[in-house]
CSV table of C-alpha atoms in Angstrom, one decimal:
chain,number,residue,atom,x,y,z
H,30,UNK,CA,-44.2,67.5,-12.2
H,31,UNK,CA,-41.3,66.6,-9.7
H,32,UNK,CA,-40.4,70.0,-9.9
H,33,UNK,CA,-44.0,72.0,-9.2
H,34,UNK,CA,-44.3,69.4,-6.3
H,35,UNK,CA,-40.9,70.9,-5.2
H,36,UNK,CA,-41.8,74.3,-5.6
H,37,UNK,CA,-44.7,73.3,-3.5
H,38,UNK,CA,-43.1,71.8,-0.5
H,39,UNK,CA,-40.6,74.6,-0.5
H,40,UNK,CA,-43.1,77.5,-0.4
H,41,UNK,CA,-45.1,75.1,1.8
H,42,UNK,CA,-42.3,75.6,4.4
H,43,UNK,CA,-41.3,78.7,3.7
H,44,UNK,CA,-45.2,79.9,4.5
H,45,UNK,CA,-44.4,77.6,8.1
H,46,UNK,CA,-41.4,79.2,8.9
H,47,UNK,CA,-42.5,83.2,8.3
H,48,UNK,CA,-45.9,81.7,10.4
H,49,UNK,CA,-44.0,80.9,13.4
H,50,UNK,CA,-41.5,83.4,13.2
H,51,UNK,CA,-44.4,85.8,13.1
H,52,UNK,CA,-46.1,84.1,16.1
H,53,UNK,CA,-42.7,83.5,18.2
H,54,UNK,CA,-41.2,86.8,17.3
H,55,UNK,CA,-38.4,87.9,19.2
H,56,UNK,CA,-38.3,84.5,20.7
H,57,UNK,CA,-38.2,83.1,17.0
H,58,UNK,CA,-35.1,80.2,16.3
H,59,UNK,CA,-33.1,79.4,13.5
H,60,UNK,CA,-34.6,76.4,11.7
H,61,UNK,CA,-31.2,75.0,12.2
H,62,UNK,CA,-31.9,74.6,16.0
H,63,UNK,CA,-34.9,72.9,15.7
H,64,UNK,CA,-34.2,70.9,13.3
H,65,UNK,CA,-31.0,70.5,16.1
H,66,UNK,CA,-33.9,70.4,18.9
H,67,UNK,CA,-35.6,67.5,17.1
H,68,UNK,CA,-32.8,65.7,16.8
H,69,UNK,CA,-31.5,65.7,20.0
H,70,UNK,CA,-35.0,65.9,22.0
H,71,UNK,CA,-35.5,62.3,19.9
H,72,UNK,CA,-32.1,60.6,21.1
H,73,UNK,CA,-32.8,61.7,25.0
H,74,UNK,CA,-36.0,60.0,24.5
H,75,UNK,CA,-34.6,56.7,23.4
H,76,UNK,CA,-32.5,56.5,26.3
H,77,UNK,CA,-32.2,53.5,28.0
H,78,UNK,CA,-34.0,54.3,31.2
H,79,UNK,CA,-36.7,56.0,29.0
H,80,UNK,CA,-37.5,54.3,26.1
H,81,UNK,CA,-40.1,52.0,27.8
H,82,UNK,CA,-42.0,55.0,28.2
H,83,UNK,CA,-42.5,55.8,24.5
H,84,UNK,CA,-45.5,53.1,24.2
H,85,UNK,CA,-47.2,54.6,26.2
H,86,UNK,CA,-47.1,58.6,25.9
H,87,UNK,CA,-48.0,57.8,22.4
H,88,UNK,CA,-50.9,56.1,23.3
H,89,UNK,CA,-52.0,58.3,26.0
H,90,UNK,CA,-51.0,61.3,23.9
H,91,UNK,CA,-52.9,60.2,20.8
H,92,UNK,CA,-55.6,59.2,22.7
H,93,UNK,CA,-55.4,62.6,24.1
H,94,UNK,CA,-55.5,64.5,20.7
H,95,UNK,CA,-58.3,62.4,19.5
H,96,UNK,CA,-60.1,64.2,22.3
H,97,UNK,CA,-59.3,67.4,20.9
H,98,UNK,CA,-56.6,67.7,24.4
H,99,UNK,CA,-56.2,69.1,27.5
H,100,UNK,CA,-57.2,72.7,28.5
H,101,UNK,CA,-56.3,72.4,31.9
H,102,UNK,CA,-55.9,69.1,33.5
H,103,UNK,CA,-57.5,67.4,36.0
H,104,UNK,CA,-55.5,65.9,38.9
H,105,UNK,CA,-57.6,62.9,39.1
H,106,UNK,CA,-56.4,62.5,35.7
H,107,UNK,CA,-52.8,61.4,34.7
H,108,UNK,CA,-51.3,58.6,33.5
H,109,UNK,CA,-48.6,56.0,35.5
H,110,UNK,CA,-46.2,55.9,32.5
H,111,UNK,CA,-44.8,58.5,31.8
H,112,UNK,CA,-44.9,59.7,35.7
H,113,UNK,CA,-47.8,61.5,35.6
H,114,UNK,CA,-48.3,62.5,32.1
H,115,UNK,CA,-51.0,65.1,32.7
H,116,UNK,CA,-52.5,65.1,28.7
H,117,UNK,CA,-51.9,67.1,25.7
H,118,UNK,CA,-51.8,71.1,25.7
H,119,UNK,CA,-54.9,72.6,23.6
H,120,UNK,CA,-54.7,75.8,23.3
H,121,UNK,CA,-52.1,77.0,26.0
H,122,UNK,CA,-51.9,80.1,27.2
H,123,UNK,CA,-50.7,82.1,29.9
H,124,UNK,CA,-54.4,81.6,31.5
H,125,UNK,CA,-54.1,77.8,31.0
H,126,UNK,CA,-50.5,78.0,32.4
H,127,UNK,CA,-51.5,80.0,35.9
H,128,UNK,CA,-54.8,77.4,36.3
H,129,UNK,CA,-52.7,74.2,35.6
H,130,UNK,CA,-49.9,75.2,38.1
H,131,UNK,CA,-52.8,76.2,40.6
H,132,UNK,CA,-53.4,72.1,40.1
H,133,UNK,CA,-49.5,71.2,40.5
H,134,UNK,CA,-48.7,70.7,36.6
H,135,UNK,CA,-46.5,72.6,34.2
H,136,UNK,CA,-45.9,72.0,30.5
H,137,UNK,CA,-42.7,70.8,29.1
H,138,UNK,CA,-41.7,69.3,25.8
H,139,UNK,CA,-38.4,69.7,23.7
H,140,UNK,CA,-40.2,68.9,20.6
H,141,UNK,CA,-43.8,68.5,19.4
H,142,UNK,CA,-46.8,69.4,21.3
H,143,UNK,CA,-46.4,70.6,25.0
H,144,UNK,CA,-47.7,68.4,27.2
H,145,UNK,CA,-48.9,69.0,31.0
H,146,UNK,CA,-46.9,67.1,33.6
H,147,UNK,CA,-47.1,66.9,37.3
H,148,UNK,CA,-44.1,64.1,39.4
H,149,UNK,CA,-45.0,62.1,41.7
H,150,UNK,CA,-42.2,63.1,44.2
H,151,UNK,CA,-41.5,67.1,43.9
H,152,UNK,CA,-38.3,68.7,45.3
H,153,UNK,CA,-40.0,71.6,47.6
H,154,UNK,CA,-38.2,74.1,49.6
H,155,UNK,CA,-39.8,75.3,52.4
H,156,UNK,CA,-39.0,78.9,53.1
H,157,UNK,CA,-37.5,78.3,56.8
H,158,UNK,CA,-35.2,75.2,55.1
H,159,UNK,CA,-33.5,77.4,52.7
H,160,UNK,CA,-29.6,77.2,53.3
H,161,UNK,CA,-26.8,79.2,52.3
H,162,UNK,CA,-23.1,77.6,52.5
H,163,UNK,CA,-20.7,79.6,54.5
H,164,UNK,CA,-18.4,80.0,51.5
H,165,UNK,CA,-21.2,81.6,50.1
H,166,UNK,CA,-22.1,83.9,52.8
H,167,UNK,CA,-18.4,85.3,52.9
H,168,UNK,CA,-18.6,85.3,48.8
H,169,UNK,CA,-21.8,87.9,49.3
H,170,UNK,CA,-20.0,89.6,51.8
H,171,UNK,CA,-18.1,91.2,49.3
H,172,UNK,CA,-19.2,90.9,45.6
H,173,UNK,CA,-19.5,93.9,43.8
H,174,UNK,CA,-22.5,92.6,41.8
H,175,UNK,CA,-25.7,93.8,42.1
H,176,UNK,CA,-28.8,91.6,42.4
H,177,UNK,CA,-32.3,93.0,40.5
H,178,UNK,CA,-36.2,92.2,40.2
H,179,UNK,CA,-37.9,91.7,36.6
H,180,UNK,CA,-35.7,93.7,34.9
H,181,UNK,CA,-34.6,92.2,32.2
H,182,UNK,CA,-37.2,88.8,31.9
H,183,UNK,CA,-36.8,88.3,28.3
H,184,UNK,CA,-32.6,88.1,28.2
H,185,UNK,CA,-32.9,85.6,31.5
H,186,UNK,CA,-35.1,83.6,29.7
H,187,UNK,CA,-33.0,83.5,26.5
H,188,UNK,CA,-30.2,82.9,28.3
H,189,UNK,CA,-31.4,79.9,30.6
H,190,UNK,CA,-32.7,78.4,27.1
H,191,UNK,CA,-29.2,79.1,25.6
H,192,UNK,CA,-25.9,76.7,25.8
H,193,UNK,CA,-24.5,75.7,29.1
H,194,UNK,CA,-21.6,73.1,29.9
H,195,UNK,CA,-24.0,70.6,31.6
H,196,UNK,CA,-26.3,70.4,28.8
H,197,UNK,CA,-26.2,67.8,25.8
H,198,UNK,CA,-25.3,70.3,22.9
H,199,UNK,CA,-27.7,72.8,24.0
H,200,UNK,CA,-30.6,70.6,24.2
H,201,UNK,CA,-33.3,72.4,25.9
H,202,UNK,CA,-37.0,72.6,27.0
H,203,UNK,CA,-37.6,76.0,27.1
H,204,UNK,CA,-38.5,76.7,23.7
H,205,UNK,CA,-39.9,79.9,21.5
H,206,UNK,CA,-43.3,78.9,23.0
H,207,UNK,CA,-42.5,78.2,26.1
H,208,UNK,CA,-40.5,81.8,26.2
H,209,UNK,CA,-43.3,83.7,24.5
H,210,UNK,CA,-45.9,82.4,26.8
H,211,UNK,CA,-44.1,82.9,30.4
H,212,UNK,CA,-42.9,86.5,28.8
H,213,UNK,CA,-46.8,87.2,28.6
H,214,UNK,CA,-47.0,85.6,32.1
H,215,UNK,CA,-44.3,88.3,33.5
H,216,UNK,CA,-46.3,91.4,31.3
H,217,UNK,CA,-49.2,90.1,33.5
H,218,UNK,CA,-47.4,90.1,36.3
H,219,UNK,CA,-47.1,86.4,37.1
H,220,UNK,CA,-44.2,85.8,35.9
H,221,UNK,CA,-40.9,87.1,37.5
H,222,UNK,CA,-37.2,86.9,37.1
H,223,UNK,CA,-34.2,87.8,39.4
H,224,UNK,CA,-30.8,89.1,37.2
H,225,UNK,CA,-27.5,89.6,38.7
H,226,UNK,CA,-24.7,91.8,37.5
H,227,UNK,CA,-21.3,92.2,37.5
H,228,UNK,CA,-19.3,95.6,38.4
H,229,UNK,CA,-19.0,96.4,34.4
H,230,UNK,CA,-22.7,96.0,34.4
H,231,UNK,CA,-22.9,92.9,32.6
H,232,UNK,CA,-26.0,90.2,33.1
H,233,UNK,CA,-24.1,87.2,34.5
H,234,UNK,CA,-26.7,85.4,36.4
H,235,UNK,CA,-30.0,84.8,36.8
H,236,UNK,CA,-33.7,82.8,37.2
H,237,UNK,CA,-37.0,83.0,36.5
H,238,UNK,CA,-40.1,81.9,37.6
H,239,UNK,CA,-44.4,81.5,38.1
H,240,UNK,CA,-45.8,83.3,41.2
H,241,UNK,CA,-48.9,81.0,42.2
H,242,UNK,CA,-50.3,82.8,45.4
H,243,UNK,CA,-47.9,82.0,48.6
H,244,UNK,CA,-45.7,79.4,46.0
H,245,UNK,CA,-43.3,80.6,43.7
H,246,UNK,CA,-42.2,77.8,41.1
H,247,UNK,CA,-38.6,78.6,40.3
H,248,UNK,CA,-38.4,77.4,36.1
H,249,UNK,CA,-34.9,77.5,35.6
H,250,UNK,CA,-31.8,79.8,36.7
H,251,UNK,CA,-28.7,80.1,34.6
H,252,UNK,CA,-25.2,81.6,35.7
H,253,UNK,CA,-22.1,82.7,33.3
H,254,UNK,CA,-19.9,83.4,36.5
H,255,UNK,CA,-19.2,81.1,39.1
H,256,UNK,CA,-22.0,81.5,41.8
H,257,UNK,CA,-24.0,84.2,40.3
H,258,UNK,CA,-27.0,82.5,40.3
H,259,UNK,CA,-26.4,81.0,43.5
H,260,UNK,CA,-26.3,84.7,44.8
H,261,UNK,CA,-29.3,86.2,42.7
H,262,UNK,CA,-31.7,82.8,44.5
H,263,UNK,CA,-30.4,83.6,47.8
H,264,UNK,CA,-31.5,87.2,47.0
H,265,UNK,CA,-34.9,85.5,46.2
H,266,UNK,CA,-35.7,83.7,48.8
H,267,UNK,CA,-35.0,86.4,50.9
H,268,UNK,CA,-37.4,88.4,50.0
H,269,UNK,CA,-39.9,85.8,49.0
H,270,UNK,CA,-39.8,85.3,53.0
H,271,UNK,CA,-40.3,88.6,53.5
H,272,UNK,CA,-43.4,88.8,51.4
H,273,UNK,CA,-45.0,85.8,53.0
H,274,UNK,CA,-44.2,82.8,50.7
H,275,UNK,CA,-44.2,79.6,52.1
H,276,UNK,CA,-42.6,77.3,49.5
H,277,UNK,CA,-40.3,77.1,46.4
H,278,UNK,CA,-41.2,74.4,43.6
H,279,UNK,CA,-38.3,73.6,41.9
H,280,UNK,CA,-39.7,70.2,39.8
H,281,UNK,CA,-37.0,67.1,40.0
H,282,UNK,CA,-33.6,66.6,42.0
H,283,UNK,CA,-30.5,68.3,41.3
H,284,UNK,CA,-27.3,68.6,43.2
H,285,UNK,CA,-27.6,72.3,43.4
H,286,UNK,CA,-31.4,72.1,44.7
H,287,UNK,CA,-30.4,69.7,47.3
H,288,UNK,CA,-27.2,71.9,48.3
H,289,UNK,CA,-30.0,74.4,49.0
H,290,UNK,CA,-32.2,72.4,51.2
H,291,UNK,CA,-35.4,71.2,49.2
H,292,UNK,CA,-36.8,68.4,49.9
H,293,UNK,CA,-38.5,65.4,48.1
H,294,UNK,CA,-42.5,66.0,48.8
H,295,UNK,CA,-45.3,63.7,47.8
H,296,UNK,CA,-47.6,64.5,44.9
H,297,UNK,CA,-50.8,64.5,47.0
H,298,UNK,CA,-48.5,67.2,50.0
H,299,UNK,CA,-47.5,69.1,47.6
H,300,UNK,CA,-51.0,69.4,46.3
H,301,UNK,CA,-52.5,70.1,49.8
H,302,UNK,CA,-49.6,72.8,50.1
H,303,UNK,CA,-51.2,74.3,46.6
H,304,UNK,CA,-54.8,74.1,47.9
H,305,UNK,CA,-54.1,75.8,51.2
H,306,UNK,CA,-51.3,79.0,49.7
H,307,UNK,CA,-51.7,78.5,45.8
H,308,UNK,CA,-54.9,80.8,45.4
H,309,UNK,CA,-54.1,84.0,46.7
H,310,UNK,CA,-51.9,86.2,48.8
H,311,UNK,CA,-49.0,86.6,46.0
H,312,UNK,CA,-46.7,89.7,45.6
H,313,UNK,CA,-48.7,91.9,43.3
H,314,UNK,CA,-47.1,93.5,40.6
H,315,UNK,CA,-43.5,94.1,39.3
H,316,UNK,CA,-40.8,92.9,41.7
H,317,UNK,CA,-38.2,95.4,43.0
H,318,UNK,CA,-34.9,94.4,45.3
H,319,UNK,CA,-35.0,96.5,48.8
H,320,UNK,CA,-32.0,94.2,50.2
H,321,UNK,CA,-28.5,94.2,49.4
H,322,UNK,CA,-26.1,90.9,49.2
H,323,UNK,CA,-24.4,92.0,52.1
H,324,UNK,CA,-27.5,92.0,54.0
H,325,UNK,CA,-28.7,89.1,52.3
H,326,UNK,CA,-25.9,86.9,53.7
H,327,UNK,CA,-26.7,87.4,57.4
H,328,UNK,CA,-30.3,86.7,56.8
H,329,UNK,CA,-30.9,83.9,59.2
H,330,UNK,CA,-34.2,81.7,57.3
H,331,UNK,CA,-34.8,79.6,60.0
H,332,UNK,CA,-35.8,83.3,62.0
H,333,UNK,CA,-33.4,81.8,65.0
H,334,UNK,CA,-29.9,83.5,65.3
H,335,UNK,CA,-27.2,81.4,65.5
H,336,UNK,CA,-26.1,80.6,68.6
H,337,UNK,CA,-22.4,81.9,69.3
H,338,UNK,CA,-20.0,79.3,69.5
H,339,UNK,CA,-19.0,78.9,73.1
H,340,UNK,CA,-15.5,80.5,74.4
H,341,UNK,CA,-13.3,78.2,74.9
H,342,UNK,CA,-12.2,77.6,78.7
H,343,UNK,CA,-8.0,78.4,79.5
H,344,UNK,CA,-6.1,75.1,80.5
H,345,UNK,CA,-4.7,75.4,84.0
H,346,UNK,CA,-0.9,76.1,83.9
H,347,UNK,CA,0.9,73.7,84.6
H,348,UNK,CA,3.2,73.2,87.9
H,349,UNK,CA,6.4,73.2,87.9
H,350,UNK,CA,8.2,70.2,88.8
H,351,UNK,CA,9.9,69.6,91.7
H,352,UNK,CA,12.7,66.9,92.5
H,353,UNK,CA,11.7,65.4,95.5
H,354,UNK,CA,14.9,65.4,98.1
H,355,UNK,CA,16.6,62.1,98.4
């Protein structure tokens, strides 16, 4: 008997794992990282300055299911704790994504059902705000990498879901859904990334993102040479100004988004900013690069050219002295 119901449970899973690998395909894991996922997802949970929320996303969240979910969700309808938990995904889709971020929400889960979020407080860049430093200006100046447009979406993605320094044992969000649906999104045209390359031709850098009209939501960026990313976004937003763009989205605070010159925005601006530039007016199409680096770094966002720094006036000589007579 014990050993049927064990033959059971292990064709059981075995029947779960070929179903999502079918459904995920390339993006498929190991089970080893999600059972690593699981883990992990469940201990940044219980941290201390989150673990109050639990209570509650269970609640809401079952409450949610009980409903049968969330297609898309309504802004009048989130949730205090957690910030703005938006409901349960049903269904998602790369339609469901596009109308949801059209409202301001995005889905993000390490583990278990997605679930649609929005924040309270979004850090927005403005397209005249952007700011490069001048070490890397010079840096552009003269790298020999090479910055391109949806090329390669699928590695960027892979790679800003892989391992990085900064991350707790490769803990991520971006999981085989998550990659399968936004690689749909690009296929549609949606969807874009940026990749940079060294001079061996090597993919060291890169971002990817959602084109919502006049907004572009940046997802995440990754960067396996120091300031390759940094170059690829600059290479972005220079050319989402010239198409028009009025804003970047790039979710909560970080030390590299506020070296770049977002900006906290209230939930209800940034909605107003979606209502007014998130319907239509968006780059059709697959993306293609028509600026180098070099150019990119004298690209002036602010449209106003610096002002040369003023010449510096000569200092009199001084007059000889002279020994009075005595």
């Amino acid at each position: 008997m014990v050993g049927a119901l064990a033959v059971a449970a292990g064709a059981t899973v075995a029947g779960m794992l070929a179903w999502r690998a079918r459904r995920d395909g390339p993006f498929a894991e190991q089970p080893v990282f999600t059972v690593q996922r699981w883990i992990l997802g469940t201990l940044y949970a219980l941290r201390p300055v989150r673990i109050g929320d639990l209570p509650y996303l269970f609640y809401y969240g079952a409450r949610d299911m009980l409903r049968g979910g969330t297609h898309v969700p309504d802004p009048a309808r989130t949730e205090p704790r957690p910030d703005t938990f938006g409901g349960i995904c049903r269904d998602i889709s790369p339609e469901t994504v596009l109308a949801a971020a059209r409202q301001g929400f995005f889905p993000w889960c390490h583990f278990g059902p997605l679930k649609w979020w929005t924040r309270n407080e979004r850090m927005v860049l403005l397209t005249s705000d952007f700011r490069m430093t001048k070490n890397l200006r010079r840096i552009m100046r003269k790298a020999p990498h090479r910055v391109t447009f949806d090329q390669a979406f699928d590695d960027v993605i892979r790679c800003c879901a892989g391992r990085r320094k900064n991350r707790l044992y490769g803990l991520t969000w971006i999981t085989p859904t998550i990659m399968r649906i936004y690689s749909e999104l690009h296929r549609l045209g949606h969807a874009h990334s940026f990749e940079v390359w060294n001079a061996e031709g090597v993919l060291v850098g890169g971002g990817y993102g959602l084109s919502v009209g006049k907004v572009f939501y940046t997802e995440s960026q990754f960067s396996h040479e120091s300031n390759a990313s940094k170059m690829g976004f600059a290479a972005l937003m220079a050319h989402l100004a010239k198409w028009g763009y009025v804003a970047n989205d790039g979710k909560a605070p970080t030390p590299t988004l506020e070296e770049a010159g977002f900006k906290l925005m209230p939930r209800k601006a940034f909605e107003a900013l979606l209502t007014e530039h998130g319907t239509a007016g968006d780059h059709p199409g697959a993306w293609t690069v028509t600026t180098t680096l070099a150019e990119v770094a004298e690209w002036d966002p602010s449209g106003k050219a610096a002002a040369p720094s003023p010449a510096k006036t000569a200092k009199p000589p001084k007059l000889p002295k002279v020994k009075s007579a005595a």
